[in-house]
XYZ file of N, CA and C in Angstrom:
267
model
N -12.943 41.560 20.529
C -14.053 42.425 21.411
C -15.471 42.584 20.610
N -16.559 42.189 21.117
C -17.951 42.498 20.717
C -18.140 43.900 20.606
N -18.903 44.545 19.670
C -19.407 45.838 19.581
C -20.602 45.918 20.633
N -20.681 47.110 21.273
C -21.662 47.278 22.098
C -22.967 47.665 21.126
N -24.177 47.321 21.413
C -25.225 47.490 20.868
C -25.861 48.731 21.207
N -26.239 49.687 20.258
C -26.534 51.006 20.277
C -27.964 51.069 21.092
N -28.171 51.815 22.229
C -29.174 51.814 23.063
C -29.561 53.444 22.806
N -30.631 54.027 22.037
C -31.129 55.233 22.277
C -31.662 55.690 23.693
N -31.527 56.893 23.946
C -32.337 57.285 25.213
C -33.623 57.702 24.767
N -34.776 57.479 25.860
C -36.184 57.832 25.383
C -36.339 59.188 24.804
N -37.356 59.221 23.951
C -37.695 60.359 23.263
C -37.891 61.551 24.147
N -38.366 61.609 25.518
C -38.682 62.697 26.256
C -37.206 63.014 27.190
N -36.011 62.425 26.709
C -34.747 62.856 27.317
C -34.417 64.300 27.384
N -34.054 65.232 28.101
C -34.056 66.447 28.129
C -32.209 66.304 27.645
N -32.054 67.513 26.768
C -30.745 67.821 26.547
C -30.296 69.067 25.992
N -29.038 69.610 26.121
C -28.853 70.951 25.847
C -28.483 71.197 24.255
N -29.072 72.482 23.551
C -28.705 72.817 22.322
C -27.633 73.873 22.158
N -26.612 73.356 21.167
C -25.684 74.467 21.002
C -26.073 75.648 20.018
N -25.835 76.895 20.569
C -26.265 78.098 19.427
C -25.210 78.288 18.511
N -24.003 77.821 18.876
C -22.908 78.070 17.572
C -22.730 76.619 16.630
N -22.834 75.497 17.044
C -22.514 74.369 16.067
C -23.865 73.698 15.973
N -24.749 73.762 16.737
C -26.033 72.942 16.419
C -26.211 71.702 17.072
N -25.284 71.081 17.476
C -25.285 69.635 18.191
C -25.860 70.010 19.327
N -26.380 68.640 19.995
C -27.037 68.664 21.145
C -26.367 67.587 22.032
N -26.410 67.774 23.255
C -25.552 66.911 24.287
C -26.257 66.900 25.494
N -26.035 66.006 26.277
C -26.672 65.611 27.360
C -26.038 66.358 28.922
N -24.887 67.187 28.394
C -24.408 67.790 29.222
C -23.774 69.108 28.718
N -24.539 70.234 29.330
C -23.925 71.418 29.040
C -22.752 72.140 28.795
N -21.937 71.239 29.483
C -20.290 71.530 29.777
C -19.618 71.115 28.110
N -20.317 70.155 27.327
C -19.863 69.375 26.133
C -20.289 70.141 24.901
N -20.856 71.632 25.035
C -21.048 72.181 23.694
C -20.631 73.714 24.193
N -20.572 74.232 22.917
C -19.748 75.745 22.886
C -20.495 76.899 23.775
N -21.756 76.899 23.058
C -22.770 77.950 23.776
C -24.083 77.629 24.164
N -24.760 77.371 25.078
C -26.041 76.830 25.488
C -26.973 77.756 25.007
N -27.686 77.378 23.978
C -29.068 78.179 23.435
C -30.089 77.910 24.109
N -30.216 76.369 24.627
C -31.620 76.147 25.429
C -31.375 74.814 25.899
N -32.751 74.139 26.112
C -32.850 72.903 26.387
C -34.199 72.340 25.700
N -33.985 71.313 25.147
C -34.845 70.549 24.518
C -35.059 69.187 24.782
N -35.879 68.514 24.161
C -36.209 67.128 24.335
C -35.578 66.280 22.855
N -35.231 65.309 23.081
C -34.643 64.232 22.083
C -35.833 64.304 20.970
N -36.903 64.189 21.132
C -37.933 64.198 20.133
C -38.088 65.298 19.307
N -37.479 66.506 19.903
C -37.226 67.749 19.311
C -36.433 67.902 17.915
N -35.500 66.959 17.821
C -34.574 67.050 16.906
C -34.329 65.493 16.033
N -34.089 64.433 16.887
C -34.064 63.508 16.006
C -35.195 62.929 15.505
N -35.010 62.577 14.308
C -36.435 62.154 13.620
C -36.856 63.476 12.567
N -36.295 64.712 12.827
C -36.625 65.598 12.145
C -35.700 66.049 11.146
N -35.717 66.120 9.916
C -34.394 66.302 9.116
C -34.028 67.659 9.313
N -32.806 67.399 9.452
C -31.877 68.468 9.626
C -31.635 69.315 8.501
N -31.481 70.720 8.626
C -31.374 71.711 7.674
C -30.099 72.096 7.294
N -29.348 72.049 8.423
C -27.966 72.597 8.214
C -26.750 71.463 8.474
N -25.720 71.620 7.647
C -24.704 70.712 8.033
C -23.871 70.681 9.084
N -23.489 69.599 9.868
C -22.792 69.642 10.925
C -21.465 70.638 10.914
N -21.285 71.138 12.023
C -20.133 72.039 12.065
C -19.265 71.679 13.141
N -18.083 72.297 13.145
C -16.978 71.771 14.292
C -17.306 72.506 15.384
N -16.960 72.120 16.562
C -17.032 72.795 17.879
C -16.245 73.937 17.736
N -16.693 75.206 18.082
C -16.063 76.470 18.076
C -14.915 76.603 19.230
N -15.203 75.716 20.454
C -14.011 76.004 21.267
C -12.897 74.862 20.890
N -13.243 74.030 20.189
C -12.202 72.881 19.639
C -11.954 71.947 20.900
N -12.652 71.986 21.986
C -12.657 71.158 23.042
C -13.498 69.501 22.722
N -14.793 69.877 22.301
C -15.502 68.655 22.303
C -15.893 68.583 20.759
N -14.899 68.039 20.101
C -14.847 67.828 18.532
C -15.572 66.730 18.087
N -15.963 65.530 19.068
C -16.658 64.319 18.595
C -17.988 64.777 18.263
N -18.494 64.251 17.052
C -19.990 64.433 16.847
C -20.345 63.084 16.160
N -21.663 63.045 16.471
C -22.349 61.890 15.688
C -23.255 62.425 15.027
N -23.645 61.643 13.990
C -24.908 62.229 12.943
C -25.978 61.096 12.768
N -27.361 61.256 12.896
C -28.046 60.317 12.464
C -28.125 59.855 11.205
N -28.013 58.731 10.887
C -28.115 58.007 9.464
C -29.612 58.395 8.948
N -30.539 58.447 9.723
C -32.024 58.613 9.488
C -32.248 60.197 9.148
N -32.109 60.999 9.957
C -32.503 62.391 9.676
C -31.523 63.250 9.659
N -30.122 63.009 9.867
C -29.008 63.919 9.296
C -28.839 64.797 10.685
N -29.358 64.825 11.802
C -28.822 65.734 13.068
C -27.767 65.212 13.515
N -27.170 66.244 14.357
C -25.880 65.870 15.025
C -26.051 66.027 16.597
N -25.186 65.411 17.149
C -25.150 65.396 18.629
C -23.784 64.919 19.219
N -23.682 65.148 20.445
C -22.415 64.946 21.101
C -22.440 63.387 21.564
N -23.635 63.055 22.107
C -23.828 61.694 22.525
C -24.652 60.884 21.758
N -24.114 59.761 21.260
C -24.744 59.017 20.185
C -26.207 58.333 20.751
N -26.185 58.417 22.033
C -27.797 57.857 22.582
C -28.642 58.899 22.445
N -28.467 59.986 21.664
C -29.509 60.963 21.546
C -29.973 60.752 19.936
N -29.435 59.929 19.260
C -29.734 59.673 18.123
C -30.427 58.237 17.706
N -31.313 58.000 16.926
C -31.664 56.655 16.551
C -30.839 56.060 15.892
N -30.105 56.368 14.872
C -29.289 55.613 13.970
C -27.925 56.177 13.905
N -27.141 56.496 15.042
C -25.805 57.292 15.065
C -24.897 56.654 14.220
N -23.726 57.602 13.512
C -22.804 57.374 12.933
C -21.774 58.243 13.060
N -20.576 57.889 13.744
C -19.466 59.174 14.161
C -18.949 59.612 12.877
N -18.847 60.959 13.197
C -18.345 61.702 12.148
C -16.805 62.132 12.317
N -16.293 62.102 11.268
C -14.734 62.526 11.198
C -14.680 64.145 10.940
N -14.398 65.067 12.052
C -14.341 66.342 11.827
C -12.801 66.792 11.729
N -12.304 67.272 10.896
C -11.078 67.616 10.896
C -10.686 69.166 11.726
N -9.660 69.061 12.326
C -9.544 70.361 13.041
C -8.923 71.453 12.319
């Protein structure tokens, strides 16, 4: 099977930001607590100051981290160079 090529979404794509774990998602139902909405350009490419955290609800534990800036997201398309994180429960 061939690996799919990563295709990031455009920088003006809107996504939800989680107040608890700091991850971003294209779907508000995939994060613990919606803090607000932003655009991809608001976080990807900007160096992250906090390490990634587990999802507080333990429902959406898949997280991706950008190799370039360190930001985390639920959807890899929100990051320019995503790498799947192994987050233990």
